[in-house]
Tab-separated table of C-alpha atoms in Angstrom:
chain	number	residue	atom	x	y	z
A	7	SER	CA	63.487	10.233	127.728
A	8	SER	CA	63.459	12.560	124.736
A	9	HIS	CA	65.343	11.833	121.526
A	10	PHE	CA	64.878	15.389	120.308
A	11	GLY	CA	67.397	16.321	117.635
A	12	SER	CA	68.192	12.727	116.673
A	13	GLY	CA	65.554	12.701	113.948
A	14	VAL	CA	63.595	9.902	115.647
A	15	LEU	CA	61.416	11.913	118.006
A	16	PRO	CA	57.822	10.522	117.405
A	17	GLY	CA	58.596	52.994	127.119
A	18	PRO	CA	58.550	55.912	128.645
A	19	ARG	CA	59.830	59.165	127.038
A	20	PRO	CA	63.600	59.460	127.675
A	21	THR	CA	64.756	62.532	129.577
A	22	SER	CA	67.425	64.841	128.262
A	23	GLY	CA	69.687	63.806	131.127
A	24	ALA	CA	69.404	60.146	130.214
A	25	MET	CA	70.412	60.875	126.650
A	26	ALA	CA	73.143	63.389	127.385
A	27	GLY	CA	76.564	62.711	125.904
A	28	THR	CA	77.615	60.647	122.935
A	29	SER	CA	80.870	59.261	124.413
A	30	PRO	CA	79.781	57.037	127.323
A	31	THR	CA	82.399	55.244	129.409
A	32	GLY	CA	84.093	52.625	127.276
A	33	TRP	CA	82.303	53.611	124.079
A	34	ASP	CA	85.522	54.774	122.421
A	35	ASP	CA	86.756	51.155	122.604
A	36	VAL	CA	83.835	49.822	120.597
A	37	VAL	CA	83.899	49.489	116.833
A	38	ALA	CA	80.690	51.390	116.091
A	39	TRP	CA	78.859	50.170	113.016
A	40	ARG	CA	76.905	52.240	110.530
A	41	ALA	CA	73.419	51.270	109.472
A	42	GLY	CA	71.734	52.227	106.226
A	43	PRO	CA	68.157	53.480	105.947
A	44	PHE	CA	65.336	50.973	106.394
A	45	GLN	CA	63.767	49.352	103.356
A	46	ALA	CA	60.275	47.848	103.571
A	47	ALA	CA	60.053	44.056	103.308
A	48	PRO	CA	57.423	42.547	101.003
A	49	LEU	CA	53.955	42.042	102.431
A	50	CYS	CA	52.771	38.587	103.473
A	51	GLY	CA	49.784	36.818	104.996
A	52	PHE	CA	51.236	36.917	108.516
A	53	PHE	CA	50.371	40.575	109.041
A	54	PRO	CA	48.616	42.503	110.539
A	55	ARG	CA	49.577	40.986	113.892
A	56	SER	CA	50.467	41.907	117.490
A	57	GLY	CA	51.952	39.969	120.384
A	58	PHE	CA	54.029	37.769	118.038
A	59	CYS	CA	57.586	36.442	118.452
A	60	VAL	CA	60.579	37.093	116.185
A	61	VAL	CA	63.636	34.803	116.231
A	62	PRO	CA	66.595	35.107	113.834
A	63	PHE	CA	68.127	31.984	112.285
A	64	PRO	CA	71.429	31.512	114.204
A	65	LEU	CA	73.521	31.218	111.023
A	66	GLY	CA	71.966	34.224	109.326
A	67	ALA	CA	70.008	34.565	106.060
A	68	ALA	CA	66.532	34.178	107.617
A	69	VAL	CA	64.338	35.303	110.500
A	70	TYR	CA	61.164	33.609	111.765
A	71	VAL	CA	57.925	35.158	113.017
A	72	LEU	CA	55.485	33.099	115.089
A	73	GLY	CA	52.048	33.317	116.656
A	74	GLY	CA	50.437	36.443	118.084
A	75	GLN	CA	46.891	37.658	117.561
A	76	HIS	CA	44.753	39.794	115.302
A	77	GLY	CA	41.124	40.767	115.768
A	78	GLY	CA	40.916	38.755	118.978
A	79	LYS	CA	41.972	35.506	117.269
A	80	LEU	CA	45.128	33.874	118.623
A	81	ARG	CA	47.414	32.352	115.980
A	82	ASN	CA	50.106	29.667	115.849
A	83	ASP	CA	51.457	29.989	112.299
A	84	VAL	CA	55.177	30.258	111.495
A	85	TRP	CA	56.652	32.309	108.637
A	86	ALA	CA	60.233	32.898	107.504
A	87	LEU	CA	61.616	36.100	106.015
A	88	GLN	CA	64.498	34.901	103.853
A	89	PHE	CA	67.370	36.899	102.380
A	90	SER	CA	69.237	36.179	99.170
A	91	ALA	CA	71.008	37.972	96.344
A	92	GLU	CA	67.587	38.496	94.773
A	93	GLY	CA	66.291	40.315	97.874
A	94	MET	CA	63.818	39.531	100.663
A	95	HIS	CA	60.946	37.085	100.370
A	96	TRP	CA	58.477	35.374	102.729
A	97	ALA	CA	57.700	31.670	103.042
A	98	GLU	CA	54.981	30.113	105.185
A	99	VAL	CA	56.640	27.355	107.237
A	100	SER	CA	53.605	26.122	109.163
A	101	PRO	CA	49.999	27.333	108.776
A	102	ASP	CA	47.644	28.469	111.522
A	103	LEU	CA	46.095	25.225	112.857
A	104	ASP	CA	43.627	24.045	115.444
A	105	PRO	CA	45.880	21.710	117.458
A	106	LYS	CA	44.803	18.175	118.188
A	107	GLY	CA	46.983	15.683	120.023
A	108	SER	CA	47.477	12.383	121.778
A	109	VAL	CA	49.851	10.914	124.343
A	110	ALA	CA	52.717	8.771	123.077
A	111	ALA	CA	55.142	6.469	124.896
A	112	GLY	CA	57.718	8.015	127.187
A	113	GLN	CA	55.255	10.683	128.384
A	114	THR	CA	55.951	12.858	125.348
A	115	VAL	CA	52.780	14.458	124.039
A	116	VAL	CA	52.642	14.484	120.250
A	117	SER	CA	50.336	17.118	118.842
A	118	SER	CA	49.856	18.815	115.555
A	119	LYS	CA	51.034	22.062	117.167
A	120	TRP	CA	51.101	24.429	120.116
A	121	SER	CA	47.916	26.414	120.610
A	122	GLY	CA	47.638	30.031	119.483
A	123	ARG	CA	49.062	32.573	121.916
A	124	GLU	CA	50.616	36.012	122.297
A	125	ARG	CA	53.426	37.512	124.399
A	126	PHE	CA	55.241	34.184	124.541
A	127	ALA	CA	58.905	33.237	124.129
A	128	ALA	CA	60.630	31.502	121.230
A	129	ALA	CA	64.195	30.440	120.458
A	130	VAL	CA	66.114	28.713	117.670
A	131	ALA	CA	69.338	26.705	117.518
A	132	ALA	CA	71.269	24.873	114.823
A	133	ILE	CA	71.263	21.078	115.270
A	134	ALA	CA	73.428	20.402	112.224
A	135	ARG	CA	73.852	21.829	108.751
A	136	GLY	CA	70.346	22.125	107.301
A	137	ARG	CA	68.614	21.176	110.582
A	138	LEU	CA	67.182	23.806	112.900
A	139	ALA	CA	65.624	23.397	116.345
A	140	MET	CA	62.860	25.816	117.318
A	141	TYR	CA	61.245	26.259	120.731
A	142	VAL	CA	58.060	27.918	122.033
A	143	CYS	CA	56.892	28.394	125.622
A	144	GLY	CA	54.608	30.468	127.809
A	145	GLY	CA	52.445	33.356	126.702
A	146	LEU	CA	48.786	34.265	126.956
A	147	GLY	CA	46.297	31.745	125.606
A	148	LYS	CA	42.505	31.818	125.376
A	149	MET	CA	41.929	31.328	129.079
A	150	ASN	CA	45.184	31.774	131.012
A	151	LYS	CA	48.958	31.985	131.058
A	152	MET	CA	50.427	29.025	129.192
A	153	ALA	CA	52.793	26.668	131.050
A	154	ASP	CA	53.686	24.239	128.234
A	155	PHE	CA	56.947	23.918	126.288
A	156	TRP	CA	57.152	22.918	122.607
A	157	ALA	CA	59.985	21.973	120.267
A	158	SER	CA	60.487	21.453	116.559
A	159	GLU	CA	63.522	19.857	114.898
A	160	ASP	CA	62.637	20.823	111.320
A	161	SER	CA	62.568	24.636	111.453
A	162	GLY	CA	59.020	24.877	112.777
A	163	GLN	CA	57.112	22.530	110.451
A	164	ASN	CA	56.309	19.811	113.008
A	165	TRP	CA	56.038	20.275	116.752
A	166	TYR	CA	56.336	18.166	119.903
A	167	CYS	CA	55.182	19.008	123.422
A	168	MET	CA	58.211	18.428	125.644
A	169	THR	CA	56.240	19.160	128.814
A	170	GLN	CA	52.691	20.289	129.509
A	171	GLN	CA	53.601	21.928	132.819
A	172	LEU	CA	56.780	23.916	133.310
A	173	PRO	CA	57.873	23.787	136.971
A	174	CYS	CA	58.061	27.580	136.997
A	175	GLY	CA	54.404	27.775	135.931
A	176	GLY	CA	52.863	29.828	133.175
A	177	ARG	CA	54.900	32.867	132.134
A	178	VAL	CA	54.155	35.877	129.975
A	179	ASP	CA	57.046	37.662	128.229
A	180	PRO	CA	59.835	35.441	129.613
A	181	GLY	CA	63.346	35.316	128.208
A	182	LEU	CA	64.328	32.125	126.355
A	183	LEU	CA	67.640	31.157	124.725
A	184	ALA	CA	69.456	28.074	123.498
A	185	VAL	CA	73.106	27.810	124.532
A	186	PRO	CA	75.243	28.421	121.409
A	187	GLY	CA	76.629	25.144	120.128
A	188	ARG	CA	74.358	23.144	122.478
A	189	TYR	CA	70.903	23.062	120.902
A	190	GLU	CA	69.533	20.805	123.674
A	191	GLN	CA	70.615	23.203	126.471
A	192	LEU	CA	68.073	25.944	127.169
A	193	VAL	CA	67.768	28.900	129.529
A	194	LEU	CA	64.425	30.369	130.657
A	195	CYS	CA	64.339	33.472	132.823
A	196	CYS	CA	62.134	36.245	134.193
A	197	GLY	CA	58.580	36.911	132.988
A	198	VAL	CA	55.162	37.494	134.562
A	199	SER	CA	52.983	34.871	136.255
A	200	ALA	CA	49.677	34.844	138.103
A	201	GLY	CA	50.302	35.337	141.836
A	202	GLU	CA	47.961	35.312	144.813
A	203	GLY	CA	47.506	39.055	144.687
A	204	GLY	CA	47.530	39.390	140.892
A	205	MET	CA	50.492	39.633	138.538
A	206	GLN	CA	53.860	38.501	139.882
A	207	MET	CA	57.177	39.526	138.289
A	208	HIS	CA	60.190	37.199	138.363
A	209	ALA	CA	63.987	37.388	138.272
A	210	ASP	CA	64.662	33.648	138.383
A	211	MET	CA	66.558	31.374	135.970
A	212	TRP	CA	65.717	27.820	134.878
A	213	VAL	CA	67.776	25.515	132.674
A	214	SER	CA	67.117	22.361	130.669
A	215	CYS	CA	69.673	19.910	129.250
A	216	ASP	CA	67.158	17.802	127.291
A	217	ALA	CA	65.510	20.261	124.888
A	218	GLY	CA	62.856	21.339	127.380
A	219	SER	CA	61.605	18.018	128.786
A	220	THR	CA	62.876	18.685	132.325
A	221	TRP	CA	63.916	21.883	134.059
A	222	GLU	CA	65.901	22.896	137.124
A	223	GLU	CA	66.048	26.270	138.854
A	224	LEU	CA	69.478	27.808	139.438
A	225	SER	CA	70.554	30.023	142.326
A	226	ARG	CA	68.700	33.316	142.461
A	227	PRO	CA	70.343	36.625	141.532
A	228	PRO	CA	71.143	39.212	144.228
A	229	PRO	CA	68.069	40.755	145.883
A	230	HIS	CA	68.705	44.138	144.267
A	231	MET	CA	68.134	42.692	140.774
A	232	GLU	CA	64.595	43.777	140.045
A	233	PRO	CA	62.075	41.226	138.740
A	234	ARG	CA	61.175	41.886	135.118
A	235	ALA	CA	59.499	40.706	131.938
A	236	ALA	CA	60.609	40.958	128.305
A	237	PRO	CA	64.333	41.502	128.996
A	238	VAL	CA	67.010	41.585	126.316
A	239	VAL	CA	68.852	38.271	126.717
A	240	ALA	CA	71.978	37.341	124.760
A	241	PHE	CA	75.032	35.135	125.056
A	242	LEU	CA	78.358	36.834	124.518
A	243	PRO	CA	80.681	35.222	121.957
A	244	GLY	CA	82.890	32.513	123.393
A	245	ASP	CA	83.914	28.872	123.310
A	246	PRO	CA	80.918	26.479	123.712
A	247	ALA	CA	83.288	23.756	124.963
A	248	ALA	CA	84.748	25.899	127.741
A	249	GLY	CA	81.954	25.291	130.261
A	250	ALA	CA	80.676	28.580	131.654
A	251	ARG	CA	79.183	31.040	129.163
A	252	ARG	CA	78.490	34.748	129.689
A	253	LEU	CA	74.775	35.560	129.468
A	254	LEU	CA	73.550	39.151	129.412
A	255	ILE	CA	70.180	40.135	130.910
A	256	LEU	CA	69.441	43.750	130.035
A	257	GLY	CA	66.504	46.023	130.762
A	258	GLY	CA	62.923	44.809	130.541
A	259	THR	CA	59.509	45.857	131.804
A	260	CYS	CA	58.587	46.155	135.469
A	261	VAL	CA	55.002	46.237	136.757
A	262	GLY	CA	54.256	46.306	140.474
A	263	ASP	CA	53.099	48.242	143.499
A	264	GLU	CA	56.445	49.960	144.058
A	265	ARG	CA	57.577	50.546	140.470
A	266	GLU	CA	56.179	50.463	136.966
A	267	GLY	CA	57.981	51.181	133.714
A	268	LEU	CA	61.053	50.189	131.735
A	269	LEU	CA	64.374	49.171	133.316
A	270	ALA	CA	67.847	50.208	132.142
A	271	ASP	CA	70.192	47.990	134.161
A	272	ALA	CA	72.619	45.331	132.930
A	273	TRP	CA	73.423	41.955	134.484
A	274	GLU	CA	75.828	39.211	133.499
A	275	ALA	CA	75.343	35.573	134.481
A	276	SER	CA	78.377	33.295	134.199
A	277	LEU	CA	76.422	30.186	133.357
A	278	ASP	CA	77.317	26.502	133.083
A	279	VAL	CA	74.100	24.746	132.125
A	280	GLY	CA	75.586	21.258	132.254
A	281	ALA	CA	76.848	21.803	135.800
A	282	LYS	CA	73.667	23.684	136.836
A	283	ALA	CA	75.806	26.566	138.108
A	284	VAL	CA	75.543	30.337	137.754
A	285	GLU	CA	77.336	33.381	139.160
A	286	TRP	CA	75.747	36.816	138.934
A	287	ARG	CA	77.202	40.305	138.686
A	288	GLN	CA	75.807	43.713	137.828
A	289	LEU	CA	77.454	45.652	135.019
A	290	GLY	CA	77.679	49.242	136.132
A	291	VAL	CA	75.027	51.197	137.996
A	292	PRO	CA	72.428	53.176	136.034
A	293	PRO	CA	71.816	56.814	136.985
A	294	GLU	CA	68.557	58.039	138.390
A	295	ALA	CA	65.660	58.102	135.897
A	296	PRO	CA	67.515	56.483	132.960
A	297	ALA	CA	65.831	55.843	129.634
A	298	GLY	CA	64.616	52.244	129.859
A	299	PHE	CA	64.146	49.616	127.174
A	300	SER	CA	62.843	46.073	126.752
A	301	GLY	CA	63.401	43.022	124.575
A	302	HIS	CA	60.757	44.387	122.214
A	303	THR	CA	62.208	47.852	121.656
A	304	ALA	CA	65.892	46.869	121.865
A	305	ALA	CA	68.230	44.141	120.609
A	306	PHE	CA	71.803	43.024	121.198
A	307	ASP	CA	74.290	42.961	118.322
A	308	GLY	CA	77.300	40.756	119.041
A	309	SER	CA	79.180	41.888	115.938
A	310	ALA	CA	80.150	45.270	117.423
A	311	LEU	CA	83.556	44.186	118.768
A	312	PRO	CA	86.087	45.959	121.004
A	313	SER	CA	88.922	47.379	118.960
A	314	GLU	CA	91.357	45.711	121.373
A	315	PRO	CA	90.748	42.572	123.459
A	316	GLY	CA	92.085	44.415	126.516
A	317	GLY	CA	92.776	42.591	129.749
A	318	GLY	CA	89.971	40.034	129.510
A	319	GLU	CA	87.257	39.895	132.163
A	320	GLY	CA	86.909	42.675	134.703
A	321	GLU	CA	89.479	45.437	134.721
A	322	ALA	CA	92.084	45.884	132.048
A	323	ALA	CA	95.687	44.988	132.739
A	324	GLY	CA	97.483	47.561	134.845
A	325	GLY	CA	94.339	48.701	136.648
A	326	GLY	CA	93.095	50.900	133.820
A	327	ARG	CA	89.602	51.151	132.414
A	328	PRO	CA	87.447	48.008	132.572
A	329	ALA	CA	87.703	45.822	129.489
A	330	VAL	CA	84.736	46.362	127.198
A	331	SER	CA	82.496	43.419	126.440
A	332	PRO	CA	81.894	42.690	122.776
A	333	GLY	CA	78.617	43.790	121.317
A	334	ALA	CA	76.282	46.724	121.599
A	335	ILE	CA	72.656	47.309	122.544
A	336	VAL	CA	70.505	49.086	119.999
A	337	ALA	CA	67.253	50.583	121.264
A	338	VAL	CA	64.483	52.788	119.896
A	339	PHE	CA	63.614	56.065	121.601
A	340	GLU	CA	60.909	58.174	119.954
A	341	GLN	CA	61.457	56.457	116.584
A	342	GLU	CA	65.219	57.085	116.756
A	343	LEU	CA	67.740	54.231	117.106
A	344	ARG	CA	70.631	54.618	119.529
A	345	LEU	CA	73.553	52.422	120.631
A	346	SER	CA	75.085	51.726	124.001
A	347	PRO	CA	77.776	49.358	125.306
A	348	PRO	CA	76.339	46.502	127.428
A	349	ALA	CA	78.035	47.697	130.606
A	350	ALA	CA	76.374	51.130	130.382
A	351	PRO	CA	72.880	50.740	128.857
A	352	HIS	CA	71.919	54.258	129.789
A	353	ALA	CA	74.443	56.433	127.900
A	354	TRP	CA	73.184	56.258	124.346
A	355	ALA	CA	74.892	57.386	121.136
A	356	PRO	CA	73.111	57.893	117.790
A	357	CYS	CA	73.395	55.157	115.179
A	358	GLY	CA	75.229	56.437	112.096
A	359	VAL	CA	73.201	56.337	108.901
A	360	GLN	CA	73.168	57.532	105.291
A	361	GLY	CA	76.825	57.899	104.396
A	362	ASP	CA	79.697	59.771	105.956
A	363	ALA	CA	77.504	62.562	107.280
A	364	GLY	CA	76.072	60.209	109.898
A	365	GLY	CA	73.021	61.192	111.890
A	366	ALA	CA	70.466	59.181	113.795
A	367	LEU	CA	68.813	56.201	112.173
A	368	ARG	CA	65.021	56.401	112.449
A	369	LEU	CA	62.336	53.790	112.116
A	370	PRO	CA	60.120	54.129	109.064
A	371	GLY	CA	56.613	55.472	109.512
A	372	GLY	CA	53.985	53.063	110.801
A	373	PHE	CA	56.226	51.416	113.413
A	374	THR	CA	55.302	52.171	117.027
A	375	ALA	CA	56.833	51.068	120.322
A	376	ALA	CA	53.605	49.295	121.288
A	377	SER	CA	53.999	46.619	118.602
A	378	LEU	CA	57.725	46.886	117.766
A	379	ARG	CA	60.075	43.905	117.603
A	380	LEU	CA	63.710	44.822	116.908
A	381	ARG	CA	66.148	42.049	115.924
A	382	PHE	CA	69.545	41.405	114.323
A	383	LEU	CA	70.607	38.663	112.017
A	384	SER	CA	73.673	36.947	113.467
A	385	ALA	CA	77.191	38.299	113.105
A	386	TRP	CA	77.955	35.582	110.552
A	387	ALA	CA	75.071	36.443	108.254
A	388	PRO	CA	75.890	36.695	104.524
A	389	PRO	CA	78.388	39.502	103.818
A	390	SER	CA	75.874	41.563	101.874
A	391	GLY	CA	72.261	42.397	102.514
A	392	PRO	CA	70.239	43.696	105.487
A	393	ARG	CA	70.902	42.598	109.031
A	394	LEU	CA	69.006	45.035	111.298
A	395	LEU	CA	65.294	44.163	111.252
A	396	ALA	CA	62.223	45.945	112.606
A	397	PHE	CA	58.826	44.250	112.840
A	398	GLY	CA	55.580	46.054	113.556
A	399	GLU	CA	51.891	45.299	113.514
A	400	GLY	CA	51.677	45.916	109.767
A	401	GLY	CA	54.901	44.392	108.431
A	402	ALA	CA	58.693	44.423	108.487
A	403	ALA	CA	61.602	46.605	107.377
A	404	ALA	CA	65.327	45.919	107.140
A	405	ALA	CA	68.553	47.919	107.081
A	406	GLU	CA	72.110	47.013	106.139
A	407	VAL	CA	74.687	47.134	108.919
A	408	GLY	CA	78.461	47.289	108.650
A	409	ARG	CA	80.213	44.480	110.494
A	410	ALA	CA	83.544	42.773	111.055
A	411	GLN	CA	85.063	40.516	108.403
A	412	LEU	CA	84.594	36.852	109.368
A	413	TRP	CA	87.016	33.952	108.854
A	414	GLU	CA	86.643	30.180	109.217
A	415	VAL	CA	89.519	27.978	110.429
A	416	VAL	CA	90.115	25.313	107.761
A	417	GLY	CA	93.595	24.100	108.715
A	418	GLY	CA	95.007	22.123	111.612
A	419	GLY	CA	92.613	19.231	111.344
A	420	ASP	CA	95.367	16.699	112.084
A	421	LYS	CA	97.019	18.773	114.825
A	422	GLY	CA	94.126	19.773	117.068
A	423	GLY	CA	93.795	23.202	115.486
A	424	ILE	CA	96.135	25.962	114.324
A	425	VAL	CA	98.814	27.827	116.262
A	426	VAL	CA	97.746	31.076	117.990
A	427	ARG	CA	100.199	33.627	119.329
A	428	GLU	CA	99.637	36.480	121.725
A	429	GLY	CA	101.036	39.105	119.379
A	430	GLN	CA	101.712	39.747	115.710
A	431	ASP	CA	105.363	38.783	116.070
A	432	LEU	CA	106.045	35.121	115.346
A	433	THR	CA	108.215	34.936	118.474
A	434	SER	CA	105.451	36.112	120.828
A	435	PRO	CA	104.076	33.605	123.383
A	436	GLU	CA	102.001	30.735	121.999
A	437	LEU	CA	98.436	30.394	123.265
A	438	GLN	CA	95.870	27.575	123.121
A	439	ARG	CA	95.295	26.274	119.582
A	440	LEU	CA	92.297	27.480	117.590
A	441	SER	CA	90.055	24.561	116.637
A	442	THR	CA	89.401	23.561	113.046
A	443	GLY	CA	85.970	24.847	112.042
A	444	ALA	CA	86.080	27.775	114.485
A	445	LEU	CA	84.575	31.090	113.392
A	446	VAL	CA	86.471	34.305	114.166
A	447	ALA	CA	86.015	38.019	113.543
A	448	GLN	CA	88.862	40.044	112.086
A	449	LEU	CA	90.266	42.798	114.293
A	450	ALA	CA	93.269	43.497	112.044
A	451	LEU	CA	95.021	42.003	109.008
A	452	ALA	CA	98.753	42.570	108.546
A	453	GLY	CA	100.085	40.670	105.543
A	454	ASN	CA	99.832	36.978	106.378
A	455	ARG	CA	98.927	37.643	110.034
A	456	LEU	CA	95.306	37.818	111.217
A	457	HIS	CA	94.341	39.396	114.544
A	458	PHE	CA	91.043	37.789	115.563
A	459	ARG	CA	88.336	37.554	118.191
A	460	LEU	CA	86.715	34.143	118.690
A	461	LEU	CA	82.997	33.884	117.906
A	462	LEU	CA	82.355	30.147	117.669
A	463	GLY	CA	84.558	27.133	118.407
A	464	ALA	CA	87.389	26.257	120.807
A	465	GLY	CA	90.411	28.427	121.392
A	466	PRO	CA	91.607	31.619	123.091
A	467	PRO	CA	89.202	34.573	123.028
A	468	ALA	CA	91.645	36.582	120.886
A	469	GLY	CA	95.081	36.279	119.299
A	470	TRP	CA	97.113	36.225	116.067
A	471	VAL	CA	97.276	33.395	113.490
A	472	ASN	CA	98.765	32.819	110.063
A	473	VAL	CA	96.331	33.092	107.171
A	474	ALA	CA	98.354	30.470	105.274
A	475	LEU	CA	101.450	28.351	105.866
A	476	LYS	CA	103.489	27.935	102.692
A	477	ASP	CA	100.855	26.842	100.139
A	478	LYS	CA	98.362	25.547	102.737
A	479	GLU	CA	95.332	27.664	103.660
A	480	LEU	CA	94.773	27.888	107.440
A	481	VAL	CA	91.864	30.340	107.650
A	482	ARG	CA	89.381	31.196	104.930
A	483	ARG	CA	87.611	34.510	104.430
A	484	MET	CA	83.802	34.191	104.578
C-alpha cells in the first residue's frame, strides 16, 4: 500500500448568434470582476513549448508548468512562476531528465521521473503547510498514449510511479483533479484513447482514494452527455467534510464520425469519492451552434460569487429563478476574453478592463488558440498582484483581477467553531457552526456583522457571523 503524503514514500469561430446579448440568464446575480490589461512575464528556459500542462498552486502565489515538446523532443521538466511583492519570477523545480527506474517493495515503482510527454493531465493539492502534492498522468509519449500515473509530494522535485497501467488505459487530454481538502482523493475523467477503429472519445469518470495507486470507475453519465477531451473541470466551493462535492465538467473537444469541434455544454456531478458515488445532471441546454471552448482556451474562476446565496441548490425559494452557482467561466474567442455563468456557457459577456470605461479584455499579441493555456490563481491568492494567467508557446502573461475580500475563522476553537445566523439580525435563526480555520468570502460587511460564503472548511454554505465578540477576534481579514 502507498504511504504517499506521509513523507516516507520510498475553436471554431463563434457566430454572432452565439455571442448575442450581454445579460444571459442569471448573469445579473453574479458579481462580475474586472481584469486589468495583461503584462508579460519574464522569459525562462521552459519556452518555447507546446503540449505542456499548467497547474496553479491551490493556495495561490505560484503556478507550475510541466512537460510538453519542442522541436520534436518530448520534455518532463517542471518550472514554477512565482508571485511576490517584487513581481513575477521563474524557478526551475525539476530539470528535463532521461528517466531511469527500478521496482521497490509494495509494487511501487520508484523512478527518477515520468517520461517526457505532451497533451497529458496534471493536478496539484496541498498536503500541509509547505507541502504540495503534484500528479501527472496520460498524454502522448514517444510511441503511444501513456497509461501510467505519477505523484510527487515535494512540489514536483521527486516523483513516484503509483501505477504503470491505469485501468482506463492510456488517455490523451483527460481531466484530472484532486478533491479540495483531500489530497489523496483524485478524479480522472474523459479524454481520448486508442480504439479498435482509431481514436475513441470518453465521458467516463474514475476515482482514486490512495493518491493514484488504485482506481475505480463510477456510474456513467446519461447517454446524451457527449464524450470529450480537454474539458474544463472544477470543484465548486464547499465543505470538504460534507461528503458529496459538486464537480463541474464544461465544454471540451469532440472528434468523431458524427461530430467534430468544440462543445459548449455544462454538467454537474455530485460526487462522493470516498463512497464511490456520483449523480449527474445537465446545467441548462445550449442553443444550436453555440460558441464552444475547451480546458485550454477557457478556465473556471471560483471567486466570482453570487451576490445573494439564493435558495441553495436547484430553484430559488418561492419558485423563482434558479439559484446561480458561484464562479464564472472565462474563455477566449478571437483573442477576446468573455465571461459566462456555469449554468449557461453559451451566453458570453465581455470581461471589463482598463478602468471604469470597461471594454473587452484581449490577449496580448503572440498568443494563439492552438497553444493557449488559460488559468486562474485560486480565490485565496495574495490580495495584490496578477491572478488571470495566459500561457502560449513563447511565454506567459498575467493580469490582475478584482475579487471578493477573504476572511479566516480564528475563533471558536474550544466550542467547535463560531456561531452563524441566517440573517444580519442577532435574533435570526442559528445555523450550523463555522469551523475554526475555515476560509470565507465576504458578501457584505455591516459594522461587526459579516455576511459570508464558505470557500474552505466546515459550516453552512452562507450566513452571518460576528467579526469580533467583545475584545476577542472571531474572523480575521486576509
